[in-house]
Amino acid sequence: MGFFRFFKTNKEDQSAKVAKDRLQVLIAHERTGRDGPDYLPMLKQDILDVIKKYVSVGDDALSVQLETQDDCDVLELNITLPEDNNTSTVTPTAEAKRRAMERRQAAAKVT
Amino acid sequence: MTKTIVVTSGKGGVGKTTTSASIATGLAKRGFKTVVIDFDVGLRNLDLIMGCERRVVYDLVNLVNQEATLHQTLIKDKRIENLYILPASQTRDKDALTIEGIARVMHKLKKSEFDYIICDSPAGIEKGAKMALYFADEAIVTTNPEVSSVRDSDRILGILQSESKRSKMNEEPVKEHLLITRYNPSRVKDGQMLSVDDIVDLLAIPLLGIIPESPSVLDCSNAGKPVILDDDSEAGQAYSDAIDRLLGESKPHRFMEAPKKGFLSRLFG
């Protein structure tokens, strides 16, 4: 075993680097959750739910970061919209379509 | 002035009890009156590692419930002067502990002029672990060079910073120390294990010591002897160094380099 290992290039054996990279991402993510105020995860979920009404996005599409700069807190929202395939617009969900239709019908009744 | 130090980790099996036993023994050996408390109610094990399992009469829960006095509950170590063990209950569960009850015990220990109170935390982030760290002035976060252990250590650091008495009372924060256990320098060299630098980089707290993976840890626990008393072993020496650093001495870290292998042993080893 040792004989073969001696000649083997070590590249694919370097799992420690993979471990560190994974941990770096994970720990950074978990720290934002815990250092922020208690309402941050709920706020994030609510914002995500609102976005989902209009655009079909995954749970990881939204990143919320609260940073303190000098004497004010900055709430930074980053929403990654799905890449469009053929059309240049984002496809609305069925729910969004239904609600838009209702809105238009209601508007038509008023006029 | 009594100093309370919690040995914690989040993850189980990384060496909290081994570390608690050795840190307490090391401090007592240097002349400090020291007590080590097992907070793992229901899964008592510190008594085994300290080799006093047959001398347990009363336990922490008895003391909290005022069914026994401090004097009756403390077990005096037979090898080291100034060293006492406060065992956990084996029959009760963690709900038997309350902050008020523990506060009374801490107060009694301070009145008995202990220099150090070492709290051996149970694994997890439940009540028992939170109780163990609540009164801490300092924390030794025990971590293995393994992804799950590093992640859990980071989690427990968050809890120390938000749920300890010091954080709740807006006092100076708990002083954090990183202790890496089961370190295997040759695997680190081959890129198969997270290095000391990697872990320090990730957790961003000062390094107290590196305990190399060593057969003497198991030998000593088999015998009920804290590994720090095994002067010949690398693990024992590494714990001894950690005590010096805990007491403010600056010492270079040892046991970080893999032993040099000859050409033939590299070829056939």
mmCIF file of C-alpha atoms in Angstrom:
data_model
loop_
_atom_site.group_PDB
_atom_site.id
_atom_site.type_symbol
_atom_site.label_atom_id
_atom_site.label_comp_id
_atom_site.label_asym_id
_atom_site.label_seq_id
_atom_site.Cartn_x
_atom_site.Cartn_y
_atom_site.Cartn_z
ATOM 1 C CA MET A 1 0.000 0.000 0.000
ATOM 2 C CA GLY A 2 2.684 2.428 1.104
ATOM 3 C CA PHE A 3 4.659 1.519 -1.976
ATOM 4 C CA PHE A 4 1.866 2.678 -4.290
ATOM 5 C CA ARG A 5 1.045 5.711 -2.240
ATOM 6 C CA PHE A 6 4.625 6.900 -2.579
ATOM 7 C CA PHE A 7 4.305 7.276 -6.323
ATOM 8 C CA LYS A 8 0.756 8.484 -6.415
ATOM 9 C CA THR A 9 0.207 12.162 -7.022
ATOM 10 C CA ASN A 10 -1.435 13.520 -3.936
ATOM 11 C CA LYS A 11 -3.802 15.976 -5.590
ATOM 12 C CA GLU A 12 -7.114 14.131 -5.239
ATOM 13 C CA ASP A 13 -6.242 13.075 -1.700
ATOM 14 C CA GLN A 14 -6.328 16.623 -0.362
ATOM 15 C CA SER A 15 -9.706 16.466 1.315
ATOM 16 C CA ALA A 16 -8.666 18.976 3.984
ATOM 17 C CA LYS A 17 -8.921 21.825 1.491
ATOM 18 C CA VAL A 18 -12.428 20.767 0.535
ATOM 19 C CA ALA A 19 -13.324 20.612 4.234
ATOM 20 C CA LYS A 20 -12.045 24.114 4.844
ATOM 21 C CA ASP A 21 -13.841 25.587 1.836
ATOM 22 C CA ARG A 22 -17.129 23.973 2.867
ATOM 23 C CA LEU A 23 -16.771 25.146 6.448
ATOM 24 C CA GLN A 24 -15.922 28.693 5.422
ATOM 25 C CA VAL A 25 -19.160 29.054 3.487
ATOM 26 C CA LEU A 26 -21.255 27.288 6.104
ATOM 27 C CA ILE A 27 -19.920 29.110 9.147
ATOM 28 C CA ALA A 28 -20.256 32.505 7.477
ATOM 29 C CA HIS A 29 -23.856 31.649 6.637
ATOM 30 C CA GLU A 30 -24.695 30.426 10.132
ATOM 31 C CA ARG A 31 -23.078 33.448 11.754
ATOM 32 C CA THR A 32 -25.260 35.923 9.854
ATOM 33 C CA GLY A 33 -28.268 34.080 11.177
ATOM 34 C CA ARG A 34 -27.151 34.172 14.767
ATOM 35 C CA ASP A 35 -25.628 37.647 15.033
ATOM 36 C CA GLY A 36 -28.657 39.398 13.561
ATOM 37 C CA PRO A 37 -31.797 40.320 15.466
ATOM 38 C CA ASP A 38 -34.328 37.595 16.263
ATOM 39 C CA TYR A 39 -36.760 38.713 13.595
ATOM 40 C CA LEU A 40 -34.263 38.443 10.726
ATOM 41 C CA PRO A 41 -34.995 34.834 9.727
ATOM 42 C CA MET A 42 -38.759 35.509 9.801
ATOM 43 C CA LEU A 43 -38.347 38.711 7.831
ATOM 44 C CA LYS A 44 -36.305 36.811 5.292
ATOM 45 C CA GLN A 45 -38.983 34.130 4.985
ATOM 46 C CA ASP A 46 -41.755 36.711 4.558
ATOM 47 C CA ILE A 47 -39.850 38.588 1.870
ATOM 48 C CA LEU A 48 -39.145 35.315 0.119
ATOM 49 C CA ASP A 49 -42.845 34.402 0.235
ATOM 50 C CA VAL A 50 -43.761 37.727 -1.356
ATOM 51 C CA ILE A 51 -41.200 37.244 -4.119
ATOM 52 C CA LYS A 52 -42.478 33.736 -4.716
ATOM 53 C CA LYS A 53 -45.961 35.091 -5.382
ATOM 54 C CA TYR A 54 -44.636 36.755 -8.496
ATOM 55 C CA VAL A 55 -41.520 34.903 -9.518
ATOM 56 C CA SER A 56 -40.645 31.287 -9.238
ATOM 57 C CA VAL A 57 -37.452 31.253 -7.206
ATOM 58 C CA GLY A 58 -35.741 28.777 -4.918
ATOM 59 C CA ASP A 59 -35.205 29.198 -1.176
ATOM 60 C CA ASP A 60 -31.604 30.212 -1.702
ATOM 61 C CA ALA A 61 -32.463 33.060 -4.067
ATOM 62 C CA LEU A 62 -32.561 35.611 -1.291
ATOM 63 C CA SER A 63 -29.715 36.669 0.939
ATOM 64 C CA VAL A 64 -30.390 39.092 3.752
ATOM 65 C CA GLN A 65 -27.541 40.832 5.500
ATOM 66 C CA LEU A 66 -27.708 43.311 8.317
ATOM 67 C CA GLU A 67 -24.603 45.431 8.693
ATOM 68 C CA THR A 68 -23.839 48.123 11.171
ATOM 69 C CA GLN A 69 -22.092 51.115 9.663
ATOM 70 C CA ASP A 70 -21.188 53.896 12.065
ATOM 71 C CA ASP A 71 -24.473 54.712 13.718
ATOM 72 C CA CYS A 72 -26.964 53.170 11.324
ATOM 73 C CA ASP A 73 -27.922 49.623 10.422
ATOM 74 C CA VAL A 74 -28.039 48.741 6.750
ATOM 75 C CA LEU A 75 -30.358 45.959 5.654
ATOM 76 C CA GLU A 76 -29.026 44.530 2.430
ATOM 77 C CA LEU A 77 -31.254 42.328 0.289
ATOM 78 C CA ASN A 78 -29.875 40.327 -2.592
ATOM 79 C CA ILE A 79 -32.364 38.564 -4.777
ATOM 80 C CA THR A 80 -31.156 36.261 -7.485
ATOM 81 C CA LEU A 81 -33.814 35.969 -10.160
ATOM 82 C CA PRO A 82 -33.819 32.855 -12.283
ATOM 83 C CA GLU A 83 -32.110 33.085 -15.635
ATOM 84 C CA ASP A 84 -34.648 33.301 -18.431
ATOM 85 C CA ASN A 85 -34.491 30.614 -21.040
ATOM 86 C CA ASN A 86 -35.993 32.018 -24.239
ATOM 87 C CA THR A 87 -37.953 35.095 -23.391
ATOM 88 C CA SER A 88 -36.408 38.124 -21.816
ATOM 89 C CA THR A 89 -39.001 38.233 -19.062
ATOM 90 C CA VAL A 90 -39.254 36.143 -15.969
ATOM 91 C CA THR A 91 -42.176 33.728 -16.082
ATOM 92 C CA PRO A 92 -44.847 34.595 -13.557
ATOM 93 C CA THR A 93 -46.223 31.800 -11.450
ATOM 94 C CA ALA A 94 -49.771 30.542 -11.854
ATOM 95 C CA GLU A 95 -50.687 32.263 -8.613
ATOM 96 C CA ALA A 96 -49.350 35.599 -9.908
ATOM 97 C CA LYS A 97 -51.262 35.178 -13.151
ATOM 98 C CA ARG A 98 -54.519 34.462 -11.326
ATOM 99 C CA ARG A 99 -54.125 37.476 -9.070
ATOM 100 C CA ALA A 100 -53.251 39.766 -11.982
ATOM 101 C CA MET A 101 -56.376 38.577 -13.786
ATOM 102 C CA GLU A 102 -58.517 39.303 -10.723
ATOM 103 C CA ARG A 103 -57.009 42.753 -10.451
ATOM 104 C CA ARG A 104 -57.753 43.565 -14.070
ATOM 105 C CA GLN A 105 -61.313 42.276 -13.786
ATOM 106 C CA ALA A 106 -61.861 44.382 -10.706
ATOM 107 C CA ALA A 107 -60.445 47.433 -12.486
ATOM 108 C CA ALA A 108 -62.722 46.771 -15.475
ATOM 109 C CA LYS A 109 -65.785 46.684 -13.228
ATOM 110 C CA VAL A 110 -64.997 50.102 -11.740
ATOM 111 C CA THR A 111 -64.747 51.822 -15.130
ATOM 112 C CA MET B 1 -10.604 35.343 43.314
ATOM 113 C CA THR B 2 -12.268 32.198 41.968
ATOM 114 C CA LYS B 3 -12.098 31.605 38.228
ATOM 115 C CA THR B 4 -14.757 29.487 36.522
ATOM 116 C CA ILE B 5 -13.727 27.733 33.324
ATOM 117 C CA VAL B 6 -16.114 25.713 31.160
ATOM 118 C CA VAL B 7 -14.847 22.946 28.894
ATOM 119 C CA THR B 8 -17.306 22.760 26.041
ATOM 120 C CA SER B 9 -17.595 21.745 22.371
ATOM 121 C CA GLY B 10 -21.139 21.213 21.155
ATOM 122 C CA LYS B 11 -20.206 17.906 19.551
ATOM 123 C CA GLY B 12 -19.809 14.792 21.657
ATOM 124 C CA GLY B 13 -16.777 12.532 21.812
ATOM 125 C CA VAL B 14 -14.171 15.195 21.081
ATOM 126 C CA GLY B 15 -12.470 14.993 24.473
ATOM 127 C CA LYS B 16 -14.289 17.346 26.852
ATOM 128 C CA THR B 17 -14.095 15.033 29.854
ATOM 129 C CA THR B 18 -10.493 14.021 29.116
ATOM 130 C CA THR B 19 -9.644 17.716 28.855
ATOM 131 C CA SER B 20 -11.575 18.711 31.991
ATOM 132 C CA ALA B 21 -9.798 15.997 33.991
ATOM 133 C CA SER B 22 -6.360 17.003 32.751
ATOM 134 C CA ILE B 23 -6.865 20.762 33.045
ATOM 135 C CA ALA B 24 -8.185 20.424 36.610
ATOM 136 C CA THR B 25 -5.381 18.057 37.579
ATOM 137 C CA GLY B 26 -2.765 20.333 36.006
ATOM 138 C CA LEU B 27 -4.016 23.404 37.849
ATOM 139 C CA ALA B 28 -4.135 21.539 41.172
ATOM 140 C CA LYS B 29 -0.626 20.210 40.567
ATOM 141 C CA ARG B 30 0.579 23.783 40.293
ATOM 142 C CA GLY B 31 -0.872 24.492 43.721
ATOM 143 C CA PHE B 32 -4.284 25.941 42.929
ATOM 144 C CA LYS B 33 -7.271 24.672 44.867
ATOM 145 C CA THR B 34 -9.381 23.231 42.068
ATOM 146 C CA VAL B 35 -12.728 21.503 41.705
ATOM 147 C CA VAL B 36 -13.956 19.824 38.538
ATOM 148 C CA ILE B 37 -17.732 19.530 38.152
ATOM 149 C CA ASP B 38 -19.433 16.967 35.916
ATOM 150 C CA PHE B 39 -22.501 18.657 34.382
ATOM 151 C CA ASP B 40 -23.494 15.611 32.343
ATOM 152 C CA VAL B 41 -26.436 14.653 34.529
ATOM 153 C CA GLY B 42 -27.638 11.165 33.641
ATOM 154 C CA LEU B 43 -24.437 10.228 31.815
ATOM 155 C CA ARG B 44 -21.813 10.610 34.495
ATOM 156 C CA ASN B 45 -18.307 9.797 33.275
ATOM 157 C CA LEU B 46 -15.845 12.205 34.813
ATOM 158 C CA ASP B 47 -15.634 9.941 37.889
ATOM 159 C CA LEU B 48 -14.362 7.102 35.670
ATOM 160 C CA ILE B 49 -11.776 9.261 33.929
ATOM 161 C CA MET B 50 -10.601 10.586 37.310
ATOM 162 C CA GLY B 51 -10.584 7.063 38.765
ATOM 163 C CA CYS B 52 -12.899 7.799 41.697
ATOM 164 C CA GLU B 53 -16.041 5.984 40.497
ATOM 165 C CA ARG B 54 -16.221 3.808 43.601
ATOM 166 C CA ARG B 55 -16.092 6.743 45.961
ATOM 167 C CA VAL B 56 -19.213 8.548 44.730
ATOM 168 C CA VAL B 57 -21.819 8.866 47.468
ATOM 169 C CA TYR B 58 -23.639 12.111 46.800
ATOM 170 C CA ASP B 59 -23.777 14.047 43.532
ATOM 171 C CA LEU B 60 -24.422 17.457 42.012
ATOM 172 C CA VAL B 61 -28.200 17.035 42.032
ATOM 173 C CA ASN B 62 -28.160 16.136 45.743
ATOM 174 C CA LEU B 63 -26.138 19.260 46.357
ATOM 175 C CA VAL B 64 -28.434 21.471 44.256
ATOM 176 C CA ASN B 65 -31.472 20.057 46.061
ATOM 177 C CA GLN B 66 -29.733 20.576 49.405
ATOM 178 C CA GLU B 67 -29.919 16.880 50.248
ATOM 179 C CA ALA B 68 -26.188 16.824 51.002
ATOM 180 C CA THR B 69 -23.569 19.356 52.055
ATOM 181 C CA LEU B 70 -20.678 20.496 49.886
ATOM 182 C CA HIS B 71 -18.265 18.695 52.183
ATOM 183 C CA GLN B 72 -20.201 15.432 51.796
ATOM 184 C CA THR B 73 -20.423 15.728 48.013
ATOM 185 C CA LEU B 74 -16.863 16.689 47.074
ATOM 186 C CA ILE B 75 -14.497 13.784 46.427
ATOM 187 C CA LYS B 76 -10.908 14.547 47.296
ATOM 188 C CA ASP B 77 -8.402 13.215 44.776
ATOM 189 C CA LYS B 78 -5.988 10.686 46.239
ATOM 190 C CA ARG B 79 -3.040 11.583 44.033
ATOM 191 C CA ILE B 80 -3.038 15.363 43.937
ATOM 192 C CA GLU B 81 -3.396 17.734 46.836
ATOM 193 C CA ASN B 82 -5.963 20.528 46.304
ATOM 194 C CA LEU B 83 -7.991 18.583 43.713
ATOM 195 C CA TYR B 84 -11.678 17.793 44.188
ATOM 196 C CA ILE B 85 -14.286 16.121 41.989
ATOM 197 C CA LEU B 86 -17.979 16.947 42.034
ATOM 198 C CA PRO B 87 -19.752 14.079 40.248
ATOM 199 C CA ALA B 88 -22.962 14.270 38.237
ATOM 200 C CA SER B 89 -26.040 12.266 39.133
ATOM 201 C CA GLN B 90 -26.468 9.034 37.218
ATOM 202 C CA THR B 91 -30.160 8.506 37.901
ATOM 203 C CA ARG B 92 -31.665 11.932 37.324
ATOM 204 C CA ASP B 93 -31.977 13.955 34.140
ATOM 205 C CA LYS B 94 -30.801 17.403 33.152
ATOM 206 C CA ASP B 95 -34.032 19.074 34.251
ATOM 207 C CA ALA B 96 -32.959 18.440 37.832
ATOM 208 C CA LEU B 97 -30.575 21.393 37.490
ATOM 209 C CA THR B 98 -31.651 25.021 37.766
ATOM 210 C CA ILE B 99 -29.670 28.238 37.376
ATOM 211 C CA GLU B 100 -30.604 29.210 40.948
ATOM 212 C CA GLY B 101 -29.475 25.834 42.282
ATOM 213 C CA ILE B 102 -26.164 25.983 40.419
ATOM 214 C CA ALA B 103 -25.688 29.590 41.556
ATOM 215 C CA ARG B 104 -25.941 28.400 45.173
ATOM 216 C CA VAL B 105 -23.328 25.689 44.532
ATOM 217 C CA MET B 106 -20.986 28.196 42.842
ATOM 218 C CA HIS B 107 -21.388 30.550 45.773
ATOM 219 C CA LYS B 108 -20.506 27.804 48.246
ATOM 220 C CA LEU B 109 -17.427 26.851 46.228
ATOM 221 C CA LYS B 110 -16.284 30.464 46.146
ATOM 222 C CA LYS B 111 -16.722 30.691 49.901
ATOM 223 C CA SER B 112 -14.596 27.546 50.268
ATOM 224 C CA GLU B 113 -11.819 29.503 48.559
ATOM 225 C CA PHE B 114 -11.426 27.480 45.428
ATOM 226 C CA ASP B 115 -9.079 29.103 42.901
ATOM 227 C CA TYR B 116 -10.533 27.286 39.911
ATOM 228 C CA ILE B 117 -13.901 25.737 39.123
ATOM 229 C CA ILE B 118 -13.719 23.584 35.979
ATOM 230 C CA CYS B 119 -17.127 22.789 34.469
ATOM 231 C CA ASP B 120 -17.213 19.682 32.279
ATOM 232 C CA SER B 121 -20.079 20.348 29.868
ATOM 233 C CA PRO B 122 -22.283 17.663 28.348
ATOM 234 C CA ALA B 123 -22.474 17.471 24.556
ATOM 235 C CA GLY B 124 -25.215 19.290 22.705
ATOM 236 C CA ILE B 125 -26.678 22.743 23.112
ATOM 237 C CA GLU B 126 -29.511 21.789 25.445
ATOM 238 C CA LYS B 127 -30.126 22.798 29.032
ATOM 239 C CA GLY B 128 -27.195 20.873 30.532
ATOM 240 C CA ALA B 129 -24.653 22.486 28.210
ATOM 241 C CA LYS B 130 -26.134 25.949 28.731
ATOM 242 C CA MET B 131 -26.087 25.443 32.481
ATOM 243 C CA ALA B 132 -22.409 24.420 32.373
ATOM 244 C CA LEU B 133 -21.359 27.546 30.492
ATOM 245 C CA TYR B 134 -23.650 30.047 32.207
ATOM 246 C CA PHE B 135 -21.283 30.992 35.030
ATOM 247 C CA ALA B 136 -18.051 30.793 33.003
ATOM 248 C CA ASP B 137 -15.345 33.435 33.095
ATOM 249 C CA GLU B 138 -13.347 31.544 30.517
ATOM 250 C CA ALA B 139 -14.158 28.796 28.042
ATOM 251 C CA ILE B 140 -12.008 26.050 26.589
ATOM 252 C CA VAL B 141 -13.608 25.073 23.298
ATOM 253 C CA THR B 142 -12.495 21.537 22.505
ATOM 254 C CA THR B 143 -12.391 20.816 18.793
ATOM 255 C CA ASN B 144 -11.349 17.879 16.602
ATOM 256 C CA PRO B 145 -9.922 18.585 13.144
ATOM 257 C CA GLU B 146 -13.164 17.406 11.606
ATOM 258 C CA VAL B 147 -15.911 19.352 9.819
ATOM 259 C CA SER B 148 -18.743 18.498 12.209
ATOM 260 C CA SER B 149 -16.711 19.373 15.274
ATOM 261 C CA VAL B 150 -15.562 22.721 13.865
ATOM 262 C CA ARG B 151 -19.099 23.665 12.906
ATOM 263 C CA ASP B 152 -20.460 22.749 16.342
ATOM 264 C CA SER B 153 -17.649 24.667 18.043
ATOM 265 C CA ASP B 154 -18.623 27.758 16.112
ATOM 266 C CA ARG B 155 -22.202 27.258 17.216
ATOM 267 C CA ILE B 156 -21.224 26.909 20.872
ATOM 268 C CA LEU B 157 -19.132 30.096 20.578
ATOM 269 C CA GLY B 158 -22.299 31.885 19.489
ATOM 270 C CA ILE B 159 -24.101 30.548 22.557
ATOM 271 C CA LEU B 160 -21.240 31.631 24.836
ATOM 272 C CA GLN B 161 -21.490 35.109 23.386
ATOM 273 C CA SER B 162 -25.233 35.380 23.860
ATOM 274 C CA GLU B 163 -26.345 33.113 26.705
ATOM 275 C CA SER B 164 -23.602 33.193 29.324
ATOM 276 C CA LYS B 165 -24.121 35.181 32.490
ATOM 277 C CA ARG B 166 -21.407 37.605 31.420
ATOM 278 C CA SER B 167 -23.173 38.360 28.142
ATOM 279 C CA LYS B 168 -26.585 38.700 29.807
ATOM 280 C CA MET B 169 -25.235 41.072 32.453
ATOM 281 C CA ASN B 170 -23.310 43.059 29.832
ATOM 282 C CA GLU B 171 -20.047 42.278 31.567
ATOM 283 C CA GLU B 172 -16.703 41.706 29.911
ATOM 284 C CA PRO B 173 -17.185 38.745 27.530
ATOM 285 C CA VAL B 174 -16.161 35.169 28.373
ATOM 286 C CA LYS B 175 -12.496 34.646 27.460
ATOM 287 C CA GLU B 176 -12.349 31.993 24.753
ATOM 288 C CA HIS B 177 -9.602 29.425 24.208
ATOM 289 C CA LEU B 178 -9.319 26.891 21.417
ATOM 290 C CA LEU B 179 -8.004 23.430 22.256
ATOM 291 C CA ILE B 180 -7.514 21.098 19.304
ATOM 292 C CA THR B 181 -7.554 17.422 20.235
ATOM 293 C CA ARG B 182 -6.780 14.208 18.331
ATOM 294 C CA TYR B 183 -4.444 16.075 16.019
ATOM 295 C CA ASN B 184 -2.536 13.954 13.546
ATOM 296 C CA PRO B 185 0.304 15.956 11.962
ATOM 297 C CA SER B 186 1.133 13.360 9.306
ATOM 298 C CA ARG B 187 -2.428 13.366 7.985
ATOM 299 C CA VAL B 188 -2.347 17.157 7.990
ATOM 300 C CA LYS B 189 0.877 17.031 6.001
ATOM 301 C CA ASP B 190 -0.799 14.774 3.437
ATOM 302 C CA GLY B 191 -3.662 17.227 3.135
ATOM 303 C CA GLN B 192 -6.176 14.809 4.624
ATOM 304 C CA MET B 193 -6.869 16.660 7.855
ATOM 305 C CA LEU B 194 -7.696 20.274 8.658
ATOM 306 C CA SER B 195 -4.581 22.000 9.951
ATOM 307 C CA VAL B 196 -4.223 24.092 13.105
ATOM 308 C CA ASP B 197 -4.058 27.190 10.905
ATOM 309 C CA ASP B 198 -7.257 26.192 9.099
ATOM 310 C CA ILE B 199 -9.171 25.747 12.364
ATOM 311 C CA VAL B 200 -7.821 28.930 13.958
ATOM 312 C CA ASP B 201 -8.682 30.750 10.755
ATOM 313 C CA LEU B 202 -12.259 29.425 10.763
ATOM 314 C CA LEU B 203 -13.083 29.873 14.438
ATOM 315 C CA ALA B 204 -10.985 33.000 14.980
ATOM 316 C CA ILE B 205 -10.220 32.470 18.680
ATOM 317 C CA PRO B 206 -6.806 32.193 20.371
ATOM 318 C CA LEU B 207 -5.173 28.774 20.458
ATOM 319 C CA LEU B 208 -4.570 27.281 23.903
ATOM 320 C CA GLY B 209 -3.049 24.016 22.785
ATOM 321 C CA ILE B 210 -2.833 21.122 20.369
ATOM 322 C CA ILE B 211 -3.228 17.640 21.803
ATOM 323 C CA PRO B 212 -1.819 15.083 19.383
ATOM 324 C CA GLU B 213 -3.628 11.818 18.785
ATOM 325 C CA SER B 214 -1.901 9.504 21.229
ATOM 326 C CA PRO B 215 -2.418 5.943 22.471
ATOM 327 C CA SER B 216 -1.750 7.094 26.017
ATOM 328 C CA VAL B 217 -5.128 8.904 26.136
ATOM 329 C CA LEU B 218 -6.931 5.560 25.970
ATOM 330 C CA ASP B 219 -4.399 3.872 28.256
ATOM 331 C CA CYS B 220 -4.939 6.542 30.872
ATOM 332 C CA SER B 221 -8.726 6.523 30.657
ATOM 333 C CA ASN B 222 -8.631 2.731 30.988
ATOM 334 C CA ALA B 223 -6.679 3.189 34.192
ATOM 335 C CA GLY B 224 -8.725 6.106 35.527
ATOM 336 C CA LYS B 225 -5.793 8.478 35.441
ATOM 337 C CA PRO B 226 -5.849 11.962 33.864
ATOM 338 C CA VAL B 227 -3.476 11.847 30.891
ATOM 339 C CA ILE B 228 -1.630 14.963 32.091
ATOM 340 C CA LEU B 229 -0.105 12.758 34.817
ATOM 341 C CA ASP B 230 1.592 10.678 32.118
ATOM 342 C CA ASP B 231 4.668 12.872 31.717
ATOM 343 C CA ASP B 232 6.171 10.611 29.091
ATOM 344 C CA SER B 233 3.297 10.885 26.653
ATOM 345 C CA GLU B 234 2.984 13.619 24.051
ATOM 346 C CA ALA B 235 -0.646 14.193 25.027
ATOM 347 C CA GLY B 236 0.325 14.638 28.673
ATOM 348 C CA GLN B 237 3.044 17.125 27.776
ATOM 349 C CA ALA B 238 0.708 18.997 25.458
ATOM 350 C CA TYR B 239 -1.846 19.381 28.280
ATOM 351 C CA SER B 240 0.934 20.566 30.573
ATOM 352 C CA ASP B 241 1.867 23.249 28.022
ATOM 353 C CA ALA B 242 -1.796 24.251 27.802
ATOM 354 C CA ILE B 243 -1.861 24.804 31.575
ATOM 355 C CA ASP B 244 1.157 27.120 31.307
ATOM 356 C CA ARG B 245 -0.592 29.134 28.596
ATOM 357 C CA LEU B 246 -3.810 29.218 30.611
ATOM 358 C CA LEU B 247 -1.790 30.759 33.428
ATOM 359 C CA GLY B 248 -0.491 33.431 31.092
ATOM 360 C CA GLU B 249 2.851 32.010 30.010
ATOM 361 C CA SER B 250 3.670 32.128 26.322
ATOM 362 C CA LYS B 251 5.019 28.842 25.078
ATOM 363 C CA PRO B 252 5.612 27.698 21.502
ATOM 364 C CA HIS B 253 3.185 25.030 20.310
ATOM 365 C CA ARG B 254 4.623 21.542 20.014
ATOM 366 C CA PHE B 255 3.509 18.349 18.243
ATOM 367 C CA MET B 256 2.476 20.178 15.075
ATOM 368 C CA GLU B 257 5.037 18.563 12.799
ATOM 369 C CA ALA B 258 4.903 15.032 11.463
ATOM 370 C CA PRO B 259 7.889 12.929 12.481
ATOM 371 C CA LYS B 260 10.385 12.729 9.644
ATOM 372 C CA LYS B 261 10.207 9.430 7.845
ATOM 373 C CA GLY B 262 13.178 7.841 6.164
ATOM 374 C CA PHE B 263 13.047 7.036 2.479
ATOM 375 C CA LEU B 264 12.457 3.331 3.029
ATOM 376 C CA SER B 265 9.683 3.755 5.567
ATOM 377 C CA ARG B 266 8.006 6.231 3.223
ATOM 378 C CA LEU B 267 8.270 3.692 0.465
ATOM 379 C CA PHE B 268 7.053 0.703 2.431
ATOM 380 C CA GLY B 269 5.429 2.213 5.546
#
